[in-house]
Amino acid sequence: MKTCSGLVQPLPVAMTRVLKLFLITMLVAASVFAAQKRAQAHESSPQYVDLAGWGRTNSFRIVWNSNGRDFMLTNRSWRLAFTVNSRQAEINGVKAWLSFPVIARGTNASIALLDIQKLIRPLLTPARNNSQRKVTLVALDPGHGGKDKGVETAGCQEKTHTLLLARRLQSLLESAGLKVVLTRSSDVFVELDDRVALAKRRRADIFVSLHYNSDGNGRGDAKGVECYCVTPAGAKSTNTRPDDNATTKAVPGNNNDSRNVLLAYLVQKAMVTGLDVEDRGVRRARFLVLRDATMPAILIEGGFMSAPDERRRLVGLERRRDLAQAIADGILDYKRLVERQ
Ligand SMILES: [Zn+2]
């Protein structure tokens, strides 16, 4: 401190302490900021794999579209379509969202290793249950109920239609020899964690949550079906904004990553091939019922109640019957695949 006499005086003890405290606080803040930056950098720059090399090893050939952005890896059984700088992919014609965009330098395209491990590989070489582990009990979870109406539009409530869909699906699955447990069988409110707890208690082999969608913006122009499974650790969920720094840590549902995505893909495939609907793809989310499920789990959005023409169809008997049949077909495809010897 400089006095008006120009002499440098020692700082009072209390002020020295304040200064020290201030410096320590600044240092701690700087190191926390640096750690956050490092975490963000790690998240935004995952390990990438050269697709040409991966394709050769796995008997694929790459075919580029003349637009220089779209390309395909094809072999006798599979057609994997990608777009440079995009997270959207198509696997045998069914849309699936990658965790990270495909990147390219010229015609050298690369894909995140996480997407190979958590999407491509589980579909190309599906998991197989051991011979004692059959898929026999399905937990069906009609979304919402009681005081929680879900989407409400033009006199239609989501909770009513998820229950009607669940009952129809239950009868189809039971006719196919499966057992079904419903997380609710009437118009009652059930907490999300109680839904998962019931499935665990009853030792369900898979968990299937049923919902209808809303675009939430009042425009009513979004249409189509989606199937969610839990987001892999280290990735952001499909609908997360880029600036959202929600945690990407592993959750219990990640123990079933391979089976989650296989079930989601097969149900999405059955819906988009069995119905005349828009394919909004296999997506990732950390919804509580997916996050905490201890068995393979998916959440289906069976169409948009906010789109007037789609709503008219999906509240009708014919669409409900067809949608239930498609979901049942997807579940039975999954059962066949994981039980194969
Ligand atoms: Zn819902």
Tab-separated table of C-alpha atoms and ligand atoms in Angstrom:
chain	number	residue	atom	x	y	z
A	1	MET	CA	0.000	0.000	0.000
A	2	LYS	CA	1.354	3.408	-0.884
A	3	THR	CA	0.665	6.298	1.513
A	4	CYS	CA	0.338	9.945	0.485
A	5	SER	CA	3.853	10.424	1.868
A	6	GLY	CA	5.113	8.028	-0.816
A	7	LEU	CA	6.413	5.484	1.716
A	8	VAL	CA	5.502	1.797	1.228
A	9	GLN	CA	3.818	0.537	4.389
A	10	PRO	CA	3.300	-3.200	5.272
A	11	LEU	CA	-0.288	-4.407	4.696
A	12	PRO	CA	-2.377	-4.811	7.837
A	13	VAL	CA	-2.654	-8.513	8.858
A	14	ALA	CA	-6.425	-8.658	8.215
A	15	MET	CA	-6.007	-7.305	4.680
A	16	THR	CA	-3.198	-9.755	3.934
A	17	ARG	CA	-5.530	-12.587	4.933
A	18	VAL	CA	-8.281	-11.223	2.688
A	19	LEU	CA	-5.828	-10.976	-0.207
A	20	LYS	CA	-4.602	-14.548	0.377
A	21	LEU	CA	-8.171	-15.824	0.536
A	22	PHE	CA	-8.987	-13.974	-2.678
A	23	LEU	CA	-5.958	-15.452	-4.477
A	24	ILE	CA	-6.758	-18.990	-3.274
A	25	THR	CA	-10.391	-18.603	-4.399
A	26	MET	CA	-9.235	-17.408	-7.821
A	27	LEU	CA	-6.806	-20.332	-8.148
A	28	VAL	CA	-9.495	-22.874	-7.200
A	29	ALA	CA	-11.989	-21.276	-9.627
A	30	ALA	CA	-9.378	-21.332	-12.407
A	31	SER	CA	-8.583	-25.019	-11.854
A	32	VAL	CA	-12.308	-25.961	-11.758
A	33	PHE	CA	-12.847	-24.014	-14.994
A	34	ALA	CA	-9.864	-25.768	-16.615
A	35	ALA	CA	-11.182	-29.186	-15.507
A	36	GLN	CA	-14.608	-28.375	-16.977
A	37	LYS	CA	-12.959	-27.297	-20.236
A	38	ARG	CA	-10.926	-30.525	-20.327
A	39	ALA	CA	-14.103	-32.573	-19.728
A	40	GLN	CA	-15.923	-30.699	-22.520
A	41	ALA	CA	-12.997	-31.137	-24.900
A	42	HIS	CA	-12.893	-34.860	-24.114
A	43	GLU	CA	-16.636	-35.137	-24.709
A	44	SER	CA	-16.605	-33.261	-27.990
A	45	SER	CA	-13.616	-35.133	-29.407
A	46	PRO	CA	-14.304	-38.852	-29.066
A	47	GLN	CA	-12.069	-41.507	-30.556
A	48	TYR	CA	-12.835	-41.967	-34.256
A	49	VAL	CA	-12.375	-45.022	-36.479
A	50	ASP	CA	-11.541	-44.919	-40.196
A	51	LEU	CA	-14.618	-46.356	-41.932
A	52	ALA	CA	-12.745	-47.617	-45.007
A	53	GLY	CA	-10.485	-49.786	-42.836
A	54	TRP	CA	-13.356	-50.903	-40.614
A	55	GLY	CA	-15.437	-51.644	-43.717
A	56	ARG	CA	-12.684	-53.791	-45.303
A	57	THR	CA	-12.266	-55.811	-42.099
A	58	ASN	CA	-16.011	-56.409	-41.979
A	59	SER	CA	-16.519	-57.125	-45.721
A	60	PHE	CA	-18.218	-53.841	-46.575
A	61	ARG	CA	-17.593	-51.676	-49.593
A	62	ILE	CA	-18.059	-47.916	-49.507
A	63	VAL	CA	-20.154	-46.211	-52.161
A	64	TRP	CA	-20.135	-42.394	-52.237
A	65	ASN	CA	-23.011	-40.340	-53.582
A	66	SER	CA	-21.983	-37.775	-56.207
A	67	ASN	CA	-22.991	-35.007	-53.760
A	68	GLY	CA	-19.841	-35.893	-51.760
A	69	ARG	CA	-21.753	-35.894	-48.457
A	70	ASP	CA	-23.787	-39.105	-48.453
A	71	PHE	CA	-22.186	-42.528	-48.577
A	72	MET	CA	-23.082	-46.124	-47.907
A	73	LEU	CA	-21.330	-49.191	-46.575
A	74	THR	CA	-22.869	-52.272	-48.132
A	75	ASN	CA	-22.427	-56.011	-48.016
A	76	ARG	CA	-24.752	-58.961	-48.673
A	77	SER	CA	-26.855	-58.371	-45.550
A	78	TRP	CA	-26.410	-54.757	-44.524
A	79	ARG	CA	-26.710	-51.264	-45.928
A	80	LEU	CA	-25.349	-48.584	-43.592
A	81	ALA	CA	-26.038	-45.064	-44.865
A	82	PHE	CA	-24.284	-41.998	-43.435
A	83	THR	CA	-24.039	-38.284	-44.137
A	84	VAL	CA	-20.872	-36.318	-43.426
A	85	ASN	CA	-21.171	-33.973	-40.420
A	86	SER	CA	-24.488	-35.562	-39.452
A	87	ARG	CA	-25.605	-37.790	-36.579
A	88	GLN	CA	-28.348	-39.344	-38.688
A	89	ALA	CA	-27.722	-42.797	-40.089
A	90	GLU	CA	-29.856	-45.452	-41.752
A	91	ILE	CA	-29.347	-49.103	-41.029
A	92	ASN	CA	-31.063	-51.296	-43.607
A	93	GLY	CA	-33.439	-48.426	-44.286
A	94	VAL	CA	-34.278	-47.730	-40.618
A	95	LYS	CA	-33.190	-44.409	-39.161
A	96	ALA	CA	-30.881	-44.424	-36.131
A	97	TRP	CA	-29.208	-41.487	-34.416
A	98	LEU	CA	-25.466	-41.670	-33.833
A	99	SER	CA	-23.948	-40.280	-30.646
A	100	PHE	CA	-21.426	-38.229	-32.667
A	101	PRO	CA	-21.447	-36.971	-36.269
A	102	VAL	CA	-19.617	-38.869	-38.976
A	103	ILE	CA	-16.656	-36.803	-40.187
A	104	ALA	CA	-14.661	-36.874	-43.427
A	105	ARG	CA	-11.567	-35.507	-45.086
A	106	GLY	CA	-12.112	-35.930	-48.805
A	107	THR	CA	-13.487	-39.451	-49.131
A	108	ASN	CA	-11.826	-40.659	-45.910
A	109	ALA	CA	-14.798	-40.945	-43.593
A	110	SER	CA	-14.583	-41.736	-39.888
A	111	ILE	CA	-17.131	-42.749	-37.292
A	112	ALA	CA	-16.915	-42.488	-33.501
A	113	LEU	CA	-15.694	-45.727	-31.930
A	114	LEU	CA	-18.567	-45.376	-29.439
A	115	ASP	CA	-21.081	-45.585	-32.313
A	116	ILE	CA	-19.419	-48.747	-33.628
A	117	GLN	CA	-19.503	-50.265	-30.132
A	118	LYS	CA	-22.952	-49.099	-29.034
A	119	LEU	CA	-24.991	-49.074	-32.248
A	120	ILE	CA	-23.449	-50.801	-35.273
A	121	ARG	CA	-21.814	-53.818	-33.621
A	122	PRO	CA	-24.828	-54.794	-31.423
A	123	LEU	CA	-27.043	-54.857	-34.545
A	124	LEU	CA	-24.593	-56.640	-36.867
A	125	THR	CA	-23.674	-59.292	-34.305
A	126	PRO	CA	-26.588	-59.412	-31.849
A	127	ALA	CA	-26.107	-60.582	-28.283
A	128	ARG	CA	-27.193	-64.105	-27.475
A	129	ASN	CA	-28.735	-65.150	-24.152
A	130	ASN	CA	-27.476	-68.333	-22.545
A	131	SER	CA	-29.795	-71.274	-23.126
A	132	GLN	CA	-31.524	-70.914	-19.730
A	133	ARG	CA	-32.295	-67.231	-20.203
A	134	LYS	CA	-35.476	-66.990	-22.292
A	135	VAL	CA	-37.522	-63.880	-22.951
A	136	THR	CA	-40.758	-64.922	-21.267
A	137	LEU	CA	-42.043	-61.985	-19.202
A	138	VAL	CA	-42.597	-58.546	-20.740
A	139	ALA	CA	-43.236	-55.508	-18.520
A	140	LEU	CA	-45.542	-53.157	-20.427
A	141	ASP	CA	-45.613	-49.612	-19.116
A	142	PRO	CA	-48.568	-47.501	-20.323
A	143	GLY	CA	-47.247	-43.952	-19.914
A	144	HIS	CA	-48.866	-41.464	-17.494
A	145	GLY	CA	-52.195	-42.159	-15.680
A	146	GLY	CA	-54.441	-40.622	-13.023
A	147	LYS	CA	-53.522	-36.984	-12.331
A	148	ASP	CA	-50.773	-37.194	-14.993
A	149	LYS	CA	-52.695	-36.983	-18.264
A	150	GLY	CA	-49.632	-36.775	-20.540
A	151	VAL	CA	-50.287	-34.984	-23.828
A	152	GLU	CA	-53.766	-33.470	-23.874
A	153	THR	CA	-55.122	-32.120	-27.114
A	154	ALA	CA	-58.526	-31.804	-28.824
A	155	GLY	CA	-60.203	-33.740	-26.004
A	156	CYS	CA	-57.726	-36.662	-26.269
A	157	GLN	CA	-55.515	-37.611	-23.347
A	158	GLU	CA	-52.296	-39.562	-23.854
A	159	LYS	CA	-52.858	-41.651	-20.683
A	160	THR	CA	-56.077	-43.121	-22.136
A	161	HIS	CA	-54.488	-44.179	-25.400
A	162	THR	CA	-51.282	-45.612	-23.913
A	163	LEU	CA	-53.433	-47.895	-21.743
A	164	LEU	CA	-55.593	-48.980	-24.695
A	165	LEU	CA	-52.424	-49.718	-26.689
A	166	ALA	CA	-50.913	-51.666	-23.771
A	167	ARG	CA	-54.032	-53.857	-23.432
A	168	ARG	CA	-54.022	-54.641	-27.147
A	169	LEU	CA	-50.294	-55.407	-27.083
A	170	GLN	CA	-50.753	-57.568	-23.990
A	171	SER	CA	-53.279	-59.780	-25.752
A	172	LEU	CA	-51.033	-60.155	-28.824
A	173	LEU	CA	-47.984	-61.078	-26.731
A	174	GLU	CA	-49.984	-63.530	-24.608
A	175	SER	CA	-51.347	-65.147	-27.784
A	176	ALA	CA	-47.718	-65.609	-28.868
A	177	GLY	CA	-46.953	-67.453	-25.610
A	178	LEU	CA	-45.342	-64.633	-23.623
A	179	LYS	CA	-46.347	-63.465	-20.159
A	180	VAL	CA	-47.101	-59.795	-19.529
A	181	VAL	CA	-47.088	-57.593	-16.452
A	182	LEU	CA	-48.602	-54.102	-16.722
A	183	THR	CA	-47.222	-51.256	-14.598
A	184	ARG	CA	-50.805	-49.976	-14.448
A	185	SER	CA	-54.013	-51.567	-15.685
A	186	SER	CA	-56.385	-48.689	-14.916
A	187	ASP	CA	-56.410	-44.900	-14.870
A	188	VAL	CA	-54.170	-44.482	-11.815
A	189	PHE	CA	-51.058	-42.430	-11.172
A	190	VAL	CA	-47.895	-44.509	-10.761
A	191	GLU	CA	-44.509	-42.949	-9.950
A	192	LEU	CA	-41.803	-43.588	-12.547
A	193	ASP	CA	-39.513	-45.400	-10.108
A	194	ASP	CA	-42.404	-47.625	-8.973
A	195	ARG	CA	-42.880	-48.705	-12.598
A	196	VAL	CA	-39.257	-49.821	-12.834
A	197	ALA	CA	-39.389	-51.359	-9.336
A	198	LEU	CA	-42.392	-53.497	-10.317
A	199	ALA	CA	-40.567	-54.795	-13.408
A	200	LYS	CA	-37.526	-55.640	-11.254
A	201	ARG	CA	-39.619	-57.317	-8.554
A	202	ARG	CA	-41.441	-59.463	-11.101
A	203	ARG	CA	-38.118	-60.243	-12.850
A	204	ALA	CA	-39.369	-59.055	-16.227
A	205	ASP	CA	-37.060	-59.927	-19.118
A	206	ILE	CA	-37.716	-56.682	-20.990
A	207	PHE	CA	-39.368	-53.345	-20.179
A	208	VAL	CA	-41.428	-51.531	-22.834
A	209	SER	CA	-42.788	-48.067	-22.066
A	210	LEU	CA	-45.602	-46.764	-24.295
A	211	HIS	CA	-46.164	-43.091	-25.046
A	212	TYR	CA	-47.541	-40.700	-27.628
A	213	ASN	CA	-45.734	-37.546	-28.597
A	214	SER	CA	-46.243	-33.798	-28.806
A	215	ASP	CA	-44.100	-31.261	-30.626
A	216	GLY	CA	-44.663	-28.818	-27.784
A	217	ASN	CA	-44.571	-25.811	-30.096
A	218	GLY	CA	-48.230	-25.747	-31.134
A	219	ARG	CA	-47.406	-25.949	-34.847
A	220	GLY	CA	-48.552	-29.566	-35.137
A	221	ASP	CA	-46.193	-30.336	-38.002
A	222	ALA	CA	-44.044	-33.057	-36.376
A	223	LYS	CA	-45.162	-36.599	-37.206
A	224	GLY	CA	-43.874	-40.123	-36.927
A	225	VAL	CA	-42.662	-42.789	-34.540
A	226	GLU	CA	-39.562	-42.934	-32.344
A	227	CYS	CA	-38.020	-45.620	-30.190
A	228	TYR	CA	-35.685	-44.663	-27.348
A	229	CYS	CA	-33.110	-46.626	-25.414
A	230	VAL	CA	-30.703	-45.350	-22.787
A	231	THR	CA	-27.826	-43.096	-23.907
A	232	PRO	CA	-24.385	-44.739	-23.808
A	233	ALA	CA	-21.989	-43.397	-21.154
A	234	GLY	CA	-19.820	-40.619	-22.566
A	235	ALA	CA	-22.440	-39.401	-25.059
A	236	LYS	CA	-25.177	-36.810	-25.031
A	237	SER	CA	-28.793	-37.832	-25.557
A	238	THR	CA	-30.274	-37.381	-29.042
A	239	ASN	CA	-32.519	-34.429	-28.199
A	240	THR	CA	-29.973	-32.644	-25.973
A	241	ARG	CA	-28.975	-29.146	-27.057
A	242	PRO	CA	-25.224	-28.834	-27.843
A	243	ASP	CA	-24.765	-26.329	-24.991
A	244	ASP	CA	-26.416	-28.620	-22.432
A	245	ASN	CA	-23.773	-29.937	-20.038
A	246	ALA	CA	-25.883	-32.650	-18.415
A	247	THR	CA	-23.878	-35.564	-17.067
A	248	THR	CA	-22.846	-38.322	-19.472
A	249	LYS	CA	-21.842	-40.770	-16.731
A	250	ALA	CA	-22.829	-44.445	-16.811
A	251	VAL	CA	-26.241	-45.375	-15.372
A	252	PRO	CA	-27.646	-48.813	-14.394
A	253	GLY	CA	-29.394	-49.150	-17.779
A	254	ASN	CA	-25.987	-49.081	-19.505
A	255	ASN	CA	-25.389	-52.651	-18.276
A	256	ASN	CA	-27.730	-53.724	-21.088
A	257	ASP	CA	-26.503	-51.356	-23.832
A	258	SER	CA	-26.244	-54.033	-26.545
A	259	ARG	CA	-29.679	-55.533	-25.889
A	260	ASN	CA	-31.298	-52.106	-25.364
A	261	VAL	CA	-30.324	-50.913	-28.823
A	262	LEU	CA	-31.126	-54.248	-30.459
A	263	LEU	CA	-34.655	-54.189	-28.998
A	264	ALA	CA	-35.128	-50.500	-29.901
A	265	TYR	CA	-33.942	-51.078	-33.474
A	266	LEU	CA	-36.128	-54.149	-34.059
A	267	VAL	CA	-39.246	-52.419	-32.692
A	268	GLN	CA	-38.540	-49.240	-34.702
A	269	LYS	CA	-37.974	-51.374	-37.816
A	270	ALA	CA	-41.249	-53.249	-37.261
A	271	MET	CA	-43.150	-49.968	-36.774
A	272	VAL	CA	-41.788	-48.203	-39.863
A	273	THR	CA	-42.175	-51.242	-42.104
A	274	GLY	CA	-45.582	-52.293	-40.718
A	275	LEU	CA	-47.238	-48.864	-40.678
A	276	ASP	CA	-47.475	-45.925	-43.032
A	277	VAL	CA	-45.595	-43.566	-40.682
A	278	GLU	CA	-42.619	-41.250	-40.719
A	279	ASP	CA	-39.435	-42.792	-39.316
A	280	ARG	CA	-37.971	-40.472	-36.653
A	281	GLY	CA	-35.417	-43.058	-35.702
A	282	VAL	CA	-33.877	-44.985	-32.846
A	283	ARG	CA	-32.969	-42.316	-30.307
A	284	ARG	CA	-31.118	-42.069	-27.014
A	285	ALA	CA	-32.322	-40.561	-23.750
A	286	ARG	CA	-31.727	-40.874	-20.024
A	287	PHE	CA	-35.430	-41.067	-19.127
A	288	LEU	CA	-35.773	-42.458	-15.603
A	289	VAL	CA	-37.452	-45.690	-16.729
A	290	LEU	CA	-34.593	-46.372	-19.188
A	291	ARG	CA	-31.860	-45.151	-16.850
A	292	ASP	CA	-32.821	-47.332	-13.888
A	293	ALA	CA	-34.111	-50.450	-15.655
A	294	THR	CA	-32.101	-53.561	-14.843
A	295	MET	CA	-33.436	-55.422	-17.897
A	296	PRO	CA	-33.298	-54.352	-21.579
A	297	ALA	CA	-35.642	-51.374	-21.825
A	298	ILE	CA	-37.143	-49.147	-24.512
A	299	LEU	CA	-39.597	-46.253	-24.655
A	300	ILE	CA	-41.834	-46.001	-27.716
A	301	GLU	CA	-43.359	-42.755	-28.968
A	302	GLY	CA	-46.156	-44.124	-31.145
A	303	GLY	CA	-47.027	-40.928	-33.010
A	304	PHE	CA	-47.762	-37.243	-32.469
A	305	MET	CA	-51.016	-36.321	-30.754
A	306	SER	CA	-50.163	-32.700	-31.588
A	307	ALA	CA	-50.510	-33.369	-35.350
A	308	PRO	CA	-54.280	-33.298	-36.104
A	309	ASP	CA	-54.283	-35.933	-38.874
A	310	GLU	CA	-51.878	-38.256	-37.025
A	311	ARG	CA	-53.966	-37.865	-33.843
A	312	ARG	CA	-57.159	-38.828	-35.671
A	313	ARG	CA	-55.477	-42.011	-36.884
A	314	LEU	CA	-53.746	-43.005	-33.669
A	315	VAL	CA	-56.835	-42.705	-31.465
A	316	GLY	CA	-58.688	-45.026	-33.877
A	317	LEU	CA	-58.999	-48.780	-33.488
A	318	GLU	CA	-57.263	-49.634	-36.764
A	319	ARG	CA	-54.012	-47.752	-36.035
A	320	ARG	CA	-53.953	-49.032	-32.449
A	321	ARG	CA	-54.315	-52.606	-33.707
A	322	ASP	CA	-51.578	-52.136	-36.340
A	323	LEU	CA	-49.209	-50.341	-33.961
A	324	ALA	CA	-49.661	-53.038	-31.297
A	325	GLN	CA	-49.013	-55.717	-33.941
A	326	ALA	CA	-45.831	-53.955	-35.115
A	327	ILE	CA	-44.501	-53.603	-31.551
A	328	ALA	CA	-45.325	-57.262	-30.846
A	329	ASP	CA	-43.509	-58.279	-34.061
A	330	GLY	CA	-40.430	-56.294	-32.985
A	331	ILE	CA	-40.453	-57.892	-29.520
A	332	LEU	CA	-40.813	-61.383	-31.017
A	333	ASP	CA	-37.951	-60.682	-33.480
A	334	TYR	CA	-35.812	-59.692	-30.481
A	335	LYS	CA	-36.790	-62.863	-28.602
A	336	ARG	CA	-35.871	-65.028	-31.610
A	337	LEU	CA	-32.514	-63.303	-32.069
A	338	VAL	CA	-31.293	-63.397	-28.458
A	339	GLU	CA	-32.545	-66.955	-27.919
A	340	ARG	CA	-30.902	-68.363	-31.070
A	341	GLN	CA	-28.412	-71.165	-30.398
B	1	ZN	ZN	-45.829	-39.545	-22.608
